[in-house]
Coordinates of C-alpha atoms in Angstrom, one line a residue:
Chain A
M1 CA 31.2 -8.3 -4.9
L2 CA 30.9 -10.4 -7.7
Q3 CA 29.7 -13.3 -5.9
F4 CA 27.6 -11.7 -3.9
L5 CA 26.0 -10.6 -7.3
F6 CA 25.9 -13.5 -8.4
K7 CA 24.0 -15.1 -4.9
R8 CA 21.2 -12.3 -5.7
L9 CA 20.9 -12.8 -9.5
L10 CA 20.5 -16.5 -8.7
T11 CA 17.5 -15.9 -6.1
F12 CA 15.9 -13.6 -9.2
V13 CA 15.2 -17.0 -10.6
P14 CA 12.9 -19.0 -9.1
T15 CA 11.2 -16.0 -7.9
F16 CA 10.9 -15.0 -12.1
I17 CA 9.6 -18.2 -12.5
G18 CA 7.0 -18.5 -9.6
V19 CA 5.8 -15.2 -11.2
T20 CA 5.4 -16.6 -14.7
I21 CA 3.6 -19.7 -13.0
I22 CA 1.2 -16.9 -11.2
S23 CA 0.9 -15.2 -14.7
F24 CA 0.2 -18.6 -16.3
A25 CA -2.3 -19.4 -13.6
F26 CA -4.5 -16.7 -13.8
I27 CA -6.1 -17.4 -16.5
R28 CA -6.7 -21.1 -15.9
L29 CA -8.1 -20.3 -12.3
L30 CA -10.9 -17.9 -14.0
P31 CA -14.2 -19.1 -13.6
G32 CA -15.7 -20.6 -16.4
D33 CA -14.3 -21.4 -19.5
P34 CA -11.4 -18.9 -21.5
I35 CA -12.8 -19.6 -25.5
L36 CA -16.9 -19.2 -23.5
L37 CA -15.8 -15.5 -22.1
L38 CA -13.9 -14.9 -25.4
A39 CA -16.7 -16.0 -27.7
G40 CA -19.2 -13.7 -25.5
E41 CA -23.0 -14.4 -25.1
R42 CA -23.4 -15.3 -28.8
G43 CA -21.8 -18.9 -28.3
V44 CA -19.8 -20.4 -30.9
A45 CA -19.7 -23.5 -32.6
P46 CA -18.4 -26.9 -31.9
E47 CA -15.8 -27.0 -34.5
R48 CA -14.6 -23.0 -34.2
Y49 CA -14.4 -24.2 -30.4
A50 CA -12.1 -26.9 -31.2
E51 CA -10.1 -24.6 -33.4
L52 CA -9.6 -21.4 -31.1
A53 CA -8.4 -24.3 -28.1
A54 CA -5.7 -25.6 -30.4
Q55 CA -4.9 -21.9 -31.4
F56 CA -4.0 -21.2 -27.7
G57 CA -3.1 -24.1 -27.0
F58 CA -5.8 -25.1 -24.3
D59 CA -5.9 -28.8 -25.8
Q60 CA -2.8 -29.4 -24.9
P61 CA -1.4 -31.1 -21.1
I62 CA -1.1 -28.6 -19.0
W63 CA 2.7 -28.6 -18.1
R64 CA 2.7 -28.7 -22.4
Q65 CA 1.0 -25.2 -22.0
Y66 CA 2.7 -23.8 -19.3
L67 CA 6.7 -24.8 -21.2
D68 CA 5.1 -23.1 -24.3
Y69 CA 3.9 -20.3 -22.4
L70 CA 7.6 -20.0 -21.0
G71 CA 8.8 -20.5 -24.4
G72 CA 6.8 -17.9 -26.2
I73 CA 7.5 -15.4 -22.7
F74 CA 11.7 -16.1 -23.7
Q75 CA 10.4 -14.6 -27.6
G76 CA 8.3 -12.1 -26.2
D77 CA 5.5 -13.3 -27.1
L78 CA 2.7 -12.5 -24.5
G79 CA -0.3 -13.1 -26.4
I80 CA -2.5 -10.8 -28.4
S81 CA -5.2 -8.9 -26.9
F82 CA -8.7 -9.4 -27.6
T83 CA -9.9 -6.6 -28.0
T84 CA -7.3 -4.4 -30.0
K85 CA -5.9 -7.4 -31.7
R86 CA -2.1 -6.0 -31.1
P87 CA 0.3 -8.1 -29.6
V88 CA 0.5 -7.3 -25.8
L89 CA 4.0 -6.5 -26.1
D90 CA 3.9 -3.8 -28.3
E91 CA 0.4 -2.2 -26.4
F92 CA 2.7 -2.2 -23.5
F93 CA 5.5 -0.7 -24.4
T94 CA 3.3 2.2 -26.0
L95 CA 1.5 3.1 -23.2
F96 CA 4.6 2.3 -20.4
P97 CA 6.2 6.0 -21.4
A98 CA 3.5 7.6 -19.7
T99 CA 3.8 5.5 -16.7
L100 CA 7.5 6.3 -16.3
E101 CA 6.8 9.8 -17.0
L102 CA 4.2 9.9 -14.3
S103 CA 6.4 7.6 -11.9
L104 CA 9.4 9.8 -12.4
C105 CA 7.6 13.4 -11.7
A106 CA 5.8 12.0 -8.9
I107 CA 9.4 10.3 -7.4
T108 CA 11.5 13.8 -8.1
L109 CA 8.5 16.0 -5.9
A110 CA 8.3 13.0 -3.2
V111 CA 12.8 13.2 -2.8
I112 CA 12.9 17.4 -3.7
I113 CA 10.1 17.7 -0.7
G114 CA 11.0 14.5 1.5
I115 CA 14.6 14.9 2.2
P116 CA 14.4 18.1 3.2
A117 CA 11.5 18.1 5.0
G118 CA 12.6 15.1 6.7
V119 CA 16.1 16.6 7.9
I120 CA 14.7 19.9 9.0
A121 CA 12.2 17.7 10.9
A122 CA 15.1 15.8 12.5
V123 CA 17.1 19.0 13.2
N124 CA 14.5 20.4 15.2
R125 CA 13.9 17.6 17.0
G126 CA 10.1 18.1 18.9
K127 CA 9.8 21.6 18.1
F128 CA 6.5 22.7 16.8
F129 CA 8.0 23.0 13.3
D130 CA 8.8 18.7 13.7
Q131 CA 5.3 18.0 14.9
A132 CA 3.9 19.8 12.0
L133 CA 5.7 18.4 9.7
M134 CA 4.8 14.9 10.9
T135 CA 1.4 14.9 11.1
T136 CA 1.2 16.3 7.7
A137 CA 3.2 13.3 6.8
L138 CA 1.4 10.8 9.2
T139 CA -1.9 12.4 7.2
G140 CA -0.4 11.8 3.8
Y141 CA 0.8 8.1 4.4
S142 CA -2.7 7.3 5.4
M143 CA -4.6 9.5 2.2
P144 CA -7.0 7.5 0.4
I145 CA -5.3 9.0 -2.8
F146 CA -8.2 8.4 -5.3
W147 CA -10.2 10.8 -2.9
W148 CA -7.3 13.5 -2.9
A149 CA -7.2 13.2 -6.6
L150 CA -11.2 14.3 -6.3
L151 CA -10.1 16.9 -4.1
L152 CA -7.9 18.7 -6.3
I153 CA -9.7 18.3 -9.1
I154 CA -12.5 20.0 -7.3
V155 CA -10.0 22.6 -6.5
F156 CA -7.9 23.4 -8.5
S157 CA -9.1 21.9 -11.9
S158 CA -12.8 22.7 -12.0
G159 CA -12.7 25.6 -8.9
L160 CA -10.0 27.6 -10.1
G161 CA -9.5 26.2 -13.4
W162 CA -5.8 26.1 -13.4
T163 CA -5.7 22.6 -15.1
P164 CA -7.1 20.4 -17.0
V165 CA -9.0 17.4 -15.3
S166 CA -8.0 14.8 -17.6
G167 CA -5.4 13.1 -20.1
R168 CA -2.0 13.7 -21.0
M169 CA -2.3 16.5 -23.6
S170 CA -4.4 19.0 -25.2
L171 CA -6.3 18.1 -28.1
M172 CA -5.2 21.5 -29.9
Y173 CA -1.6 20.0 -30.0
F174 CA -1.0 17.6 -32.5
F175 CA 2.9 16.2 -32.8
D176 CA 4.5 13.1 -33.4
T177 CA 6.1 11.2 -29.9
P178 CA 9.2 10.0 -30.6
T179 CA 9.8 9.1 -27.0
G180 CA 6.8 9.1 -25.5
F181 CA 7.7 11.6 -22.7
M182 CA 4.8 14.2 -23.2
L183 CA 7.4 16.4 -21.6
I184 CA 10.5 15.6 -24.6
D185 CA 8.0 15.4 -27.1
S186 CA 6.4 18.5 -26.7
L187 CA 8.8 20.4 -27.1
L188 CA 10.4 18.5 -29.8
S189 CA 7.5 19.7 -31.7
G190 CA 8.3 23.2 -31.0
Q191 CA 4.7 23.8 -31.1
E192 CA 4.4 27.3 -28.9
G193 CA 2.2 26.3 -25.3
A194 CA 2.5 22.5 -26.3
F195 CA 5.5 22.0 -23.5
R196 CA 3.1 24.1 -21.2
S197 CA -0.1 22.3 -21.6
A198 CA 2.0 19.0 -20.8
V199 CA 3.0 20.3 -17.9
A200 CA -0.4 21.5 -16.4
H201 CA -1.6 18.0 -17.5
L202 CA 1.3 16.4 -15.4
I203 CA 1.1 18.5 -12.1
L204 CA -2.2 16.8 -10.1
P205 CA -1.3 13.4 -11.5
T206 CA 2.2 14.2 -10.5
V207 CA 1.1 14.9 -6.6
V208 CA -1.5 12.6 -6.3
L209 CA 1.1 9.7 -7.5
A210 CA 4.2 11.8 -5.1
T211 CA 1.6 11.7 -2.1
I212 CA 2.2 8.4 -0.3
P213 CA 5.8 8.0 -1.3
L214 CA 6.8 11.6 -0.1
A215 CA 5.1 10.7 3.0
V216 CA 7.2 7.6 3.7
I217 CA 10.9 9.0 2.2
A218 CA 10.0 12.5 4.6
R219 CA 9.3 10.0 7.9
Q220 CA 12.4 7.4 6.9
T221 CA 14.7 10.6 6.2
R222 CA 13.3 12.1 9.4
S223 CA 14.1 8.6 11.4
A224 CA 17.7 7.4 9.9
M225 CA 19.0 11.3 10.6
L226 CA 17.5 11.7 14.3
E227 CA 19.9 8.1 14.7
V228 CA 22.9 9.7 12.6
L229 CA 22.9 13.2 14.3
G230 CA 23.8 11.3 17.7
E231 CA 26.9 9.7 16.4
D232 CA 30.2 10.8 17.5
Y233 CA 31.1 12.4 13.8
V234 CA 28.4 14.4 14.2
R235 CA 29.7 16.0 17.1
T236 CA 32.9 16.3 16.1
A237 CA 32.1 18.5 13.5
R238 CA 30.0 20.6 15.5
A239 CA 33.0 20.7 17.6
K240 CA 35.7 21.5 15.0
G241 CA 32.8 24.9 14.1
L242 CA 31.5 23.5 11.2
S243 CA 28.3 25.8 10.0
P244 CA 25.1 23.8 11.0
L245 CA 24.5 23.6 7.2
R246 CA 27.7 21.8 6.8
V247 CA 27.3 19.4 9.6
N248 CA 23.4 18.5 8.8
G249 CA 23.9 18.5 5.2
L250 CA 27.2 17.1 4.5
H251 CA 28.7 15.4 7.1
A252 CA 24.9 13.6 8.8
L253 CA 23.0 13.5 5.2
R254 CA 25.5 11.5 3.5
N255 CA 25.0 8.5 6.2
A256 CA 21.2 9.0 6.4
M257 CA 21.4 8.5 2.8
I258 CA 21.4 4.8 2.8
P259 CA 18.4 3.8 4.5
V260 CA 16.3 6.7 2.6
V261 CA 17.8 5.7 -1.2
T262 CA 16.4 1.9 -0.2
V263 CA 13.1 3.1 0.7
I264 CA 12.9 5.3 -2.7
G265 CA 14.0 2.3 -5.0
L266 CA 11.5 -0.1 -2.5
S267 CA 8.4 2.9 -3.6
V268 CA 8.5 1.4 -7.1
G269 CA 5.9 -0.8 -6.2
T270 CA 4.4 1.8 -4.3
L271 CA 4.4 3.8 -7.8
L272 CA 2.9 1.0 -9.8
A273 CA 0.0 0.7 -7.4
G274 CA -1.0 4.4 -7.3
A275 CA -0.4 4.4 -10.9
I276 CA -3.6 2.4 -11.1
L277 CA -5.6 4.8 -8.9
T278 CA -4.2 7.6 -10.3
E279 CA -4.2 6.8 -14.1
T280 CA -7.7 5.2 -13.4
I281 CA -8.7 8.8 -12.3
F282 CA -7.4 10.8 -14.3
S283 CA -7.6 9.3 -18.2
W284 CA -4.0 9.1 -18.3
P285 CA -3.4 6.7 -20.6
G286 CA -0.3 4.6 -18.9
I287 CA -0.4 1.0 -18.0
G288 CA -2.1 1.4 -14.7
K289 CA -5.5 2.3 -16.5
W290 CA -4.7 -0.3 -19.3
M291 CA -4.4 -3.0 -16.5
V292 CA -8.1 -1.4 -14.8
D293 CA -10.2 -1.4 -18.5
S294 CA -8.4 -4.7 -19.1
I295 CA -9.9 -6.2 -16.4
F296 CA -12.9 -4.9 -16.9
R297 CA -13.0 -5.6 -20.9
R298 CA -12.1 -9.6 -19.4
D299 CA -9.2 -8.9 -21.8
Y300 CA -7.5 -11.5 -19.6
Q301 CA -4.0 -11.9 -22.8
V302 CA -3.6 -8.5 -21.2
V303 CA -4.0 -9.1 -17.5
Q304 CA -2.1 -11.6 -17.9
G305 CA 0.6 -10.1 -20.0
G306 CA 0.7 -7.0 -17.6
L307 CA 0.7 -8.9 -14.6
L308 CA 4.1 -10.7 -15.5
L309 CA 5.5 -7.4 -16.6
I310 CA 4.7 -5.7 -13.9
A311 CA 6.0 -7.7 -11.6
T312 CA 8.9 -7.9 -13.4
I313 CA 10.0 -4.3 -12.9
V314 CA 9.2 -4.4 -9.3
M315 CA 11.4 -7.2 -9.6
A316 CA 14.3 -6.2 -11.4
V317 CA 14.1 -3.0 -9.5
N318 CA 14.1 -4.7 -6.1
L319 CA 17.4 -6.6 -7.6
L320 CA 19.0 -3.0 -8.1
V321 CA 18.6 -2.0 -5.2
D322 CA 19.9 -5.0 -3.5
V323 CA 23.0 -4.5 -5.7
L324 CA 23.4 -1.0 -5.2
Y325 CA 23.1 -1.2 -1.7
G326 CA 25.8 -4.2 -1.3
M327 CA 27.7 -1.5 -3.5
I328 CA 27.7 1.6 -0.5
N329 CA 27.6 -1.2 2.4
P330 CA 29.9 -3.6 2.0
K331 CA 28.5 -5.1 5.6
I332 CA 25.5 -7.1 3.6
R333 CA 27.7 -8.1 1.1
K334 CA 28.2 -11.3 4.1
Chain B
M1 CA 28.4 7.8 68.5
T2 CA 25.0 7.5 68.5
D3 CA 24.9 7.1 64.7
R4 CA 26.3 3.6 65.6
T5 CA 23.0 2.6 67.3
A6 CA 21.2 3.5 65.1
E7 CA 22.5 1.9 62.5
L8 CA 22.5 -1.3 63.8
E9 CA 18.2 -0.7 63.8
P10 CA 16.9 -1.8 61.0
P11 CA 16.8 0.7 58.5
A12 CA 13.8 1.6 58.1
I13 CA 12.7 1.1 54.1
P14 CA 10.9 3.1 52.4
A15 CA 7.9 1.8 50.8
Q16 CA 8.6 0.2 47.4
P17 CA 6.3 0.6 44.6
K18 CA 5.3 -2.1 43.0
P19 CA 6.5 -3.2 40.0
P20 CA 4.4 -1.9 37.4
G21 CA 3.1 -5.2 35.3
P22 CA 3.7 -4.9 31.7
L23 CA 0.2 -3.5 30.5
K24 CA 0.9 -1.2 32.8
E25 CA 4.3 -0.3 31.7
F26 CA 3.1 -0.9 28.3
W27 CA 0.4 2.4 28.9
N28 CA 2.7 4.0 30.7
S29 CA 5.1 4.5 27.6
F30 CA 2.1 4.4 25.3
K31 CA 0.7 7.7 26.7
E32 CA 3.5 9.4 26.2
N33 CA 2.6 9.5 23.2
R34 CA -0.1 12.2 22.4
G35 CA -0.6 11.5 19.0
A36 CA -1.6 7.9 19.4
V37 CA -4.0 8.7 22.6
I38 CA -5.7 10.7 20.4
G39 CA -5.5 8.2 17.7
L40 CA -6.5 5.5 20.1
C41 CA -9.8 7.7 21.3
I42 CA -10.8 8.3 17.8
F43 CA -10.6 4.6 17.0
A44 CA -12.3 4.2 20.1
A45 CA -15.4 6.4 18.9
F46 CA -15.4 5.0 15.7
L47 CA -15.4 1.6 17.3
F48 CA -18.4 2.5 19.3
I49 CA -20.4 3.6 15.9
A50 CA -19.2 0.5 14.3
I51 CA -21.2 -1.6 16.9
F52 CA -24.1 1.0 17.6
A53 CA -24.8 2.2 14.1
P54 CA -27.9 0.6 13.7
W55 CA -29.2 2.8 16.6
I56 CA -27.5 5.9 16.4
A57 CA -28.3 6.5 13.0
P58 CA -31.2 8.0 12.2
Y59 CA -32.4 6.2 9.1
D60 CA -31.6 3.1 7.6
A61 CA -28.5 2.8 5.1
S62 CA -30.5 2.0 2.0
E63 CA -34.1 4.2 2.5
Q64 CA -34.9 7.2 0.3
F65 CA -36.1 10.0 0.2
R66 CA -37.2 10.7 -3.5
D67 CA -38.2 14.4 -2.3
A68 CA -34.7 15.2 -1.1
L69 CA -32.8 14.1 -3.3
L70 CA -28.9 15.7 -3.6
Q71 CA -30.5 17.8 -0.1
P72 CA -27.0 19.8 0.9
P73 CA -26.4 19.4 4.6
A74 CA -27.9 21.6 7.0
W75 CA -25.4 24.7 7.4
Q76 CA -25.9 25.1 3.9
E77 CA -28.5 27.0 2.1
G78 CA -31.6 24.5 0.8
G79 CA -30.2 22.0 4.0
S80 CA -32.3 20.9 6.4
W81 CA -31.5 19.4 9.7
Q82 CA -33.8 16.6 8.7
F83 CA -30.6 15.5 7.3
P84 CA -28.0 16.9 8.5
L85 CA -25.4 16.0 6.4
G86 CA -27.3 15.8 3.4
T87 CA -28.8 13.3 0.7
D88 CA -27.0 11.4 -1.7
P89 CA -28.3 11.3 -5.5
L90 CA -30.5 8.2 -4.4
G91 CA -32.1 10.8 -1.4
R92 CA -30.2 8.4 1.0
D93 CA -28.8 10.2 4.4
M94 CA -25.5 10.8 4.3
L95 CA -25.3 10.5 8.1
S96 CA -26.9 7.3 8.4
R97 CA -24.8 5.7 5.5
L98 CA -21.1 7.0 6.9
L99 CA -22.4 6.0 10.1
H100 CA -23.2 2.3 8.9
G101 CA -20.2 2.5 6.7
A102 CA -17.7 2.8 9.8
R103 CA -19.5 -0.9 10.2
F104 CA -18.0 -2.6 7.1
S105 CA -14.9 -0.5 7.5
F106 CA -14.2 -2.0 10.5
F107 CA -15.7 -5.5 9.5
I108 CA -12.9 -5.1 6.7
G109 CA -10.4 -4.1 8.9
I110 CA -10.8 -7.4 11.6
I111 CA -11.6 -10.0 9.1
V112 CA -9.2 -9.0 6.8
V113 CA -6.3 -8.5 9.9
S114 CA -7.3 -11.5 11.3
L115 CA -6.9 -14.2 8.2
S116 CA -3.9 -13.0 7.6
L117 CA -2.1 -12.6 10.9
V118 CA -3.3 -16.4 11.4
T119 CA -2.2 -17.3 8.4
G120 CA 1.4 -15.3 8.4
V121 CA 1.7 -16.2 11.5
V122 CA 1.7 -19.7 11.6
I123 CA 3.1 -19.8 8.3
G124 CA 6.2 -17.5 9.6
V125 CA 6.9 -20.0 12.9
I126 CA 6.8 -23.1 10.4
A127 CA 9.6 -21.5 8.5
G128 CA 11.6 -19.9 11.1
F129 CA 11.6 -23.9 12.9
S130 CA 11.7 -25.6 9.5
P131 CA 14.8 -27.2 7.5
K132 CA 16.5 -25.1 5.6
W133 CA 15.1 -26.2 2.5
A134 CA 11.4 -26.0 3.0
D135 CA 12.3 -22.1 5.0
T136 CA 14.1 -21.4 1.6
L137 CA 10.8 -22.5 -0.2
I138 CA 8.3 -20.5 1.7
M139 CA 10.3 -17.5 1.4
R140 CA 10.8 -17.5 -2.2
V141 CA 6.7 -18.2 -2.4
M142 CA 6.1 -15.2 -0.3
D143 CA 9.1 -13.0 -2.3
I144 CA 6.4 -14.1 -5.3
I145 CA 3.9 -12.2 -3.6
L146 CA 5.6 -9.6 -3.2
S147 CA 6.7 -8.4 -6.8
F148 CA 3.2 -7.9 -7.5
P149 CA 2.4 -4.1 -6.4
S150 CA -0.2 -4.8 -3.8
L151 CA -3.5 -3.3 -5.6
L152 CA -2.8 -5.3 -8.7
L153 CA -2.7 -8.3 -7.4
A154 CA -5.8 -7.8 -5.4
L155 CA -7.6 -6.4 -8.3
V156 CA -6.9 -9.8 -10.1
L157 CA -7.6 -11.6 -7.6
V158 CA -11.0 -10.4 -7.4
A159 CA -11.0 -10.7 -11.4
I160 CA -10.6 -14.2 -10.7
L161 CA -13.1 -15.1 -7.6
G162 CA -15.6 -11.8 -8.6
P163 CA -16.1 -8.6 -6.9
S164 CA -18.0 -8.9 -4.3
L165 CA -16.8 -7.5 -0.4
I166 CA -16.2 -11.0 1.0
N167 CA -13.7 -11.4 -1.8
A168 CA -12.2 -8.0 -2.0
M169 CA -11.2 -8.7 2.0
I170 CA -10.0 -12.5 1.1
A171 CA -7.5 -11.0 -2.1
I172 CA -6.3 -8.2 0.6
A173 CA -5.6 -10.8 3.0
V174 CA -3.7 -12.7 0.5
V175 CA -1.7 -10.0 -0.3
L176 CA -1.4 -8.5 3.5
Q177 CA 0.0 -12.4 5.1
P178 CA 3.7 -12.2 3.2
H179 CA 4.6 -9.5 6.3
F180 CA 3.5 -11.5 8.6
V181 CA 5.3 -14.7 7.3
R182 CA 8.4 -12.5 7.3
L183 CA 8.4 -10.7 10.3
T184 CA 7.2 -14.1 12.6
R185 CA 10.1 -15.7 10.8
A186 CA 12.6 -13.1 11.3
A187 CA 11.5 -13.1 15.0
V188 CA 11.2 -16.6 15.5
M189 CA 14.7 -17.1 14.6
S190 CA 16.5 -15.0 16.6
E191 CA 13.9 -16.4 19.5
R192 CA 14.8 -19.9 18.6
A193 CA 18.7 -19.9 19.7
R194 CA 18.3 -18.3 23.0
D195 CA 18.6 -20.4 26.3
Y196 CA 15.0 -20.8 27.5
V197 CA 14.0 -23.1 24.4
T198 CA 17.0 -24.6 25.0
A199 CA 15.8 -25.1 28.5
A200 CA 12.1 -26.1 27.2
K201 CA 13.6 -28.6 24.8
V202 CA 16.0 -30.3 28.0
A203 CA 12.2 -30.7 29.7
G204 CA 10.9 -32.6 26.9
A205 CA 8.4 -30.3 25.5
G206 CA 7.0 -31.5 22.2
R207 CA 8.3 -29.5 19.0
F208 CA 4.7 -27.7 18.8
R209 CA 4.7 -26.6 22.3
I210 CA 7.9 -24.9 21.9
M211 CA 7.2 -23.4 18.1
F212 CA 3.9 -22.0 19.8
L213 CA 3.7 -21.3 23.2
T214 CA 7.8 -21.1 24.2
V215 CA 8.4 -19.0 21.2
L216 CA 5.8 -17.2 19.9
P217 CA 4.8 -15.3 22.5
N218 CA 8.3 -13.9 22.8
C219 CA 8.0 -12.5 18.9
L220 CA 4.6 -10.5 19.4
A221 CA 5.6 -7.6 19.8
P222 CA 6.4 -6.6 15.9
I223 CA 3.5 -8.7 14.8
I224 CA 1.2 -6.7 17.2
V225 CA 2.5 -3.3 15.8
Q226 CA 2.6 -4.8 11.9
A227 CA -1.6 -5.8 13.0
A228 CA -2.3 -2.5 13.1
L229 CA -0.6 -1.0 10.5
S230 CA -2.0 -3.9 8.3
F231 CA -5.5 -2.8 9.8
S232 CA -5.4 0.6 8.0
T233 CA -4.0 -1.0 5.1
A234 CA -6.3 -3.1 4.9
V235 CA -9.5 -0.4 5.1
L236 CA -7.7 2.0 2.6
D237 CA -7.0 -1.1 0.5
A238 CA -10.9 -2.2 0.5
A239 CA -12.1 1.3 -0.2
A240 CA -10.1 1.6 -3.4
L241 CA -11.1 -2.0 -4.5
G242 CA -14.4 -0.6 -4.1
F243 CA -14.1 2.6 -5.7
L244 CA -12.5 0.9 -8.7
G245 CA -15.5 -1.3 -8.2
M246 CA -14.3 -4.8 -7.8
G247 CA -14.7 -4.5 -4.2
A248 CA -18.4 -4.2 -2.2
Q249 CA -21.1 -3.3 -4.7
P250 CA -23.8 -0.6 -4.7
P251 CA -26.1 -0.1 -2.5
T252 CA -23.7 -1.9 0.3
P253 CA -22.7 1.8 2.3
E254 CA -18.7 1.2 2.1
W255 CA -17.3 4.4 2.0
G256 CA -14.9 3.5 -1.6
T257 CA -18.1 2.2 -3.0
M258 CA -19.9 5.3 -1.8
L259 CA -17.2 7.9 -3.4
A260 CA -17.4 5.6 -6.9
E261 CA -21.3 6.7 -6.9
A262 CA -20.9 9.7 -6.5
R263 CA -18.2 10.7 -8.7
E264 CA -20.4 11.8 -11.5
F265 CA -21.5 14.9 -9.2
L266 CA -18.4 16.0 -8.2
L267 CA -18.8 19.1 -9.3
R268 CA -22.5 19.7 -8.0
A269 CA -23.0 17.9 -4.3
W270 CA -19.2 18.5 -2.8
W271 CA -20.7 16.8 0.0
V272 CA -21.4 13.3 -1.7
V273 CA -17.4 13.3 -2.7
T274 CA -16.2 15.1 0.5
L275 CA -17.6 13.2 3.5
P276 CA -16.7 9.4 2.7
G277 CA -13.0 10.2 1.5
V278 CA -12.9 12.4 5.2
C279 CA -14.2 9.2 6.7
I280 CA -12.4 6.9 5.3
L281 CA -8.9 9.3 6.2
V282 CA -10.0 9.8 9.9
T283 CA -10.2 6.6 10.5
V284 CA -7.1 5.4 8.0
L285 CA -4.6 8.0 10.4
A286 CA -6.2 7.1 14.0
I287 CA -4.6 4.0 13.4
N288 CA -1.6 5.0 11.8
L289 CA -1.1 7.1 15.2
M290 CA -2.2 4.1 17.5
G291 CA 0.2 1.9 15.6
D292 CA 3.7 4.4 15.8
G293 CA 2.8 4.6 19.2
L294 CA 2.1 1.1 19.7
R295 CA 5.4 0.5 18.4
D296 CA 7.1 2.8 20.2
A297 CA 6.1 1.6 23.9
L298 CA 6.2 -2.5 22.6
D299 CA 9.2 -2.2 20.6
P300 CA 11.8 0.0 22.0
K301 CA 14.6 -1.4 19.8
L302 CA 13.0 -0.4 16.3
K303 CA 13.2 3.1 15.1
R304 CA 11.3 6.7 17.4
S305 CA 10.2 8.2 14.0

């Protein structure tokens, strides 16, 4: 097991270095001079240009620049946002809880609905219920989620007036946010209605973000269950006279869960990609919207830092999934 | 005893049906999947529209009718059959724009899939036949690309290249290509040790011939399935980039771009927001249905779901 862990960690290192190279190359690949871009239309005096070039290290040879950049990363220095003048890392950690809260709610919703739906479809294979569920799942999987978000806003926000259109919290409430999670902070604030407002703001973004993972989980659960339901031990369990709930829920599902858990773990990338669209539409102040805004504002230090941080998160979660998978299933620890 | 004489006579062989050819066999198992056939029909319809859009569409996609701004569809009050699906905020006929939009979506799908498929398959075959260090190097690079969320990487690439439809397609192709590499490499690796490959080697076939003419054709099934699924991803991602303002630029009647333009009329004119989305959804759904059918028909080893 230790050897497996070590081997897996070892593949993490070159990938991480590759990711740093890509995020480093990003600013250098942009068309035009980054300093002139930063200066904007007013232009910049030659002395000031040299000063700025020295400040950002652009006057150094490229390998030197990269090593400095790498050194900075290990000291937690990802540069400073051009627009807010705050360190990129600080900005990231201010906004990350919003994305994390939304993603956790979305994945919870996807699991709570997706797994039972997949199980029910598998048990009723070929029947109407199965077909209806799987058609719905494929529709969800094919959904352009930015459009789906707009539709939900038309119906639930403007039509029925049930949920707010954007943001995380009604402006009526003001309180400290020690954890950054609105659901927790609003409860801690003790203000009446604050928690309800937080939930109301969360519902639509959660549904939108959960749509694709939900469909994937339902489909994966169904196919994993179908495979397991044909196994001998399931037949034995049935022959023993166990109730269908026990057979399907306890014996079969537990073994069908292995691929499903992997899919759940690997959907982190999907969630973060989905967060870009979801957060933009619902003006959700998380890292997805932050990245899109920064690209439009040409705040390239932020884009560079964000790219690195997001890729690192995805890689770390994938690594964790792999290791957990190896723990559950000794067969892959070759 | 008469039986014995009968036995001596050559037995009447019932006319054996000819074994179905590979295409026929494929079609037989494909058509069993009703969803896949429906998907195929919708896809064929869209293909038809995409090819003949300029002749079917009542107007040009960018022709403006200044006296009919935001006119609702024909069946609603205030609508007319002059513009069956209404007009957009600039007085352009929705139906014509949607029909032309089909063109862009298919164009995007075809180009993106061709780009990512060709590069991905070539790199995959090379990786599968390379010495270990080169294979590891290639696969690490693919891991690096895959560790960025696809849409984010595409967005950043477009930021580098500049927002346009062509650049969006290049970016999406780059993001999709590692999947082809992985798939091809895995298939090549499992085929490489087979006897027929050894036989080809013994017969003196060159390296290139073995790679692309002997082994590759036997790895095609999963690649075709992946191509179908990539087509739908390409259409979706291009629409998403268009929606974010990083894909096709207005006034291009690309469905995602149309949605972005229509966003501010969300509450006033449902048709400008709803219809492009329906088109995207139906197209992507049809392709995914087809992809599922292809997978079941071509690759019974893969899970049926």
